[in-house]
CSV table of C-alpha atoms in Angstrom, one decimal:
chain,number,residue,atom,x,y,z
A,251,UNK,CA,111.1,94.6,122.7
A,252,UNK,CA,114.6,94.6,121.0
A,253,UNK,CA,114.3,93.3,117.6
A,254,UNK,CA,117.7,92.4,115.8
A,255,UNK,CA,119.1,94.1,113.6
A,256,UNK,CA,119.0,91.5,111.1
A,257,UNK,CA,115.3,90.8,110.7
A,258,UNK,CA,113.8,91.6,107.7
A,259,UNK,CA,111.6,95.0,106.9
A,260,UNK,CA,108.2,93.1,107.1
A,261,UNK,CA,107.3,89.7,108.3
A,262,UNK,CA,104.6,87.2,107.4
A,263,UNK,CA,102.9,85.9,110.2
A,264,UNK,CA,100.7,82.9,110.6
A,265,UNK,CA,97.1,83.4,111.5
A,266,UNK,CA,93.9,81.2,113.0
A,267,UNK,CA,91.8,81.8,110.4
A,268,UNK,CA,91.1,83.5,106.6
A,269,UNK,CA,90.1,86.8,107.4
A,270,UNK,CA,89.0,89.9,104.6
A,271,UNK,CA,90.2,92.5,107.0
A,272,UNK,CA,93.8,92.5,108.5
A,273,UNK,CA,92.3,94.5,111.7
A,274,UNK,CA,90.3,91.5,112.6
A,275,UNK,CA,93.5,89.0,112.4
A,276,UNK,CA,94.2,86.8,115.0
A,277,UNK,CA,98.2,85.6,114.9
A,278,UNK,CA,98.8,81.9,115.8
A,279,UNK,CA,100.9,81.6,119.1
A,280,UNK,CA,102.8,78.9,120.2
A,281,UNK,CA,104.6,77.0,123.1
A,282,UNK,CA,108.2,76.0,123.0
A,283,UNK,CA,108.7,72.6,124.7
A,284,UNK,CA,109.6,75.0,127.9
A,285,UNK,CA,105.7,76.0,127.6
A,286,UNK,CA,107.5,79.7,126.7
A,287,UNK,CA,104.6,81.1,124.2
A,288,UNK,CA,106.2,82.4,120.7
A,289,UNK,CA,105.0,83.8,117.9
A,290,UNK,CA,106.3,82.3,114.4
A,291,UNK,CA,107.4,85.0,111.4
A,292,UNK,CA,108.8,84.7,108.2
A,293,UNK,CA,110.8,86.7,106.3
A,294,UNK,CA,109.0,86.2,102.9
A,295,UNK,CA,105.5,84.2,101.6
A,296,UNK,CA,107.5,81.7,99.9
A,297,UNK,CA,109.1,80.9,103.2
A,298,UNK,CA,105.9,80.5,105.3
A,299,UNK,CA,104.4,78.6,102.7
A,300,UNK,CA,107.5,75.9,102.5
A,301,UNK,CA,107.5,76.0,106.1
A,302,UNK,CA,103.7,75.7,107.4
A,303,UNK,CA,101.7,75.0,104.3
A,304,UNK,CA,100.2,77.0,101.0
A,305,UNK,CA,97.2,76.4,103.4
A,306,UNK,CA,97.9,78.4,106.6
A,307,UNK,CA,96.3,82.0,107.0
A,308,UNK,CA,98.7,84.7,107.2
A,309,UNK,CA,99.1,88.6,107.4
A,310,UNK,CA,102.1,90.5,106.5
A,311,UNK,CA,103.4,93.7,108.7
A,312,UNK,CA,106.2,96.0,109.0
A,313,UNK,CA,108.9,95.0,111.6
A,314,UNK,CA,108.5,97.6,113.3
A,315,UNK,CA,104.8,96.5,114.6
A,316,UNK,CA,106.1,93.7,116.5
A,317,UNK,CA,106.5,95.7,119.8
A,318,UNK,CA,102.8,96.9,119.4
A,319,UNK,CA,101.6,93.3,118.7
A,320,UNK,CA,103.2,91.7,121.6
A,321,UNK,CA,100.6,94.1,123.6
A,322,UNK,CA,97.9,92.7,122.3
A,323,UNK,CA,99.4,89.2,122.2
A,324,UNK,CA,101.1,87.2,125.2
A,325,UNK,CA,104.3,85.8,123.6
A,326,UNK,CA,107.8,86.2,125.0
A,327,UNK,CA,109.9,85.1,122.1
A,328,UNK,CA,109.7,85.7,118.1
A,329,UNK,CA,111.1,82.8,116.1
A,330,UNK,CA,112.3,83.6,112.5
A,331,UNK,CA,111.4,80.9,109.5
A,332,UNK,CA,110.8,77.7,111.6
A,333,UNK,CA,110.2,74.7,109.7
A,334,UNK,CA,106.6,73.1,110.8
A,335,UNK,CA,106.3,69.7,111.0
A,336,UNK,CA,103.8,68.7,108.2
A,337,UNK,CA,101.5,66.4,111.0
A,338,UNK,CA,100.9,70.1,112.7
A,339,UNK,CA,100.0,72.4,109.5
A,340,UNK,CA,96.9,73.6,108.4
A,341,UNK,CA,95.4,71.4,105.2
């Protein structure tokens, strides 16, 4: 996976649920109106929270981890600080 030059060092990423453990996150995938599954990132907590919610779960990691997520996780695309429509976020 070729991640651009222009992401940040670490990302916050949306999760399923609350969890006390970052090992046992799950991230929250997906679809594009294609059906293509994607994971959503942010570039800082302030940004996720404007854009999903002060509600949604989250985990932060280094950049560099996205390659070993995508393993682990289907997605085919990584979308940078997408704006949620409030009707679809966590309350």
């Amino acid at each position: 996976m070729k991640i651009p030059s222009d992401f940040p060092p670490v990302l916050y990423v949306p999760c399923k649920e609350h969890v006390s453990d970052a090992a046992d996150a799950r991230v929250l995938l997906n679809d594009t109106r294609n059906g293509t599954p994607s994971l959503l990132v942010y570039s800082a907590l302030d940004r996720l929270t404007t854009c999903m919610g002060r509600h949604q779960p989250w985990i932060v990691i280094p950049t560099s981890y996205l390659s070993s997520l995508r393993e682990v996780a289907t997605f085919d695309l990584v979308l940078l600080d997408v704006v949620v429509p409030e009707r679809a976020r966590v309350s």
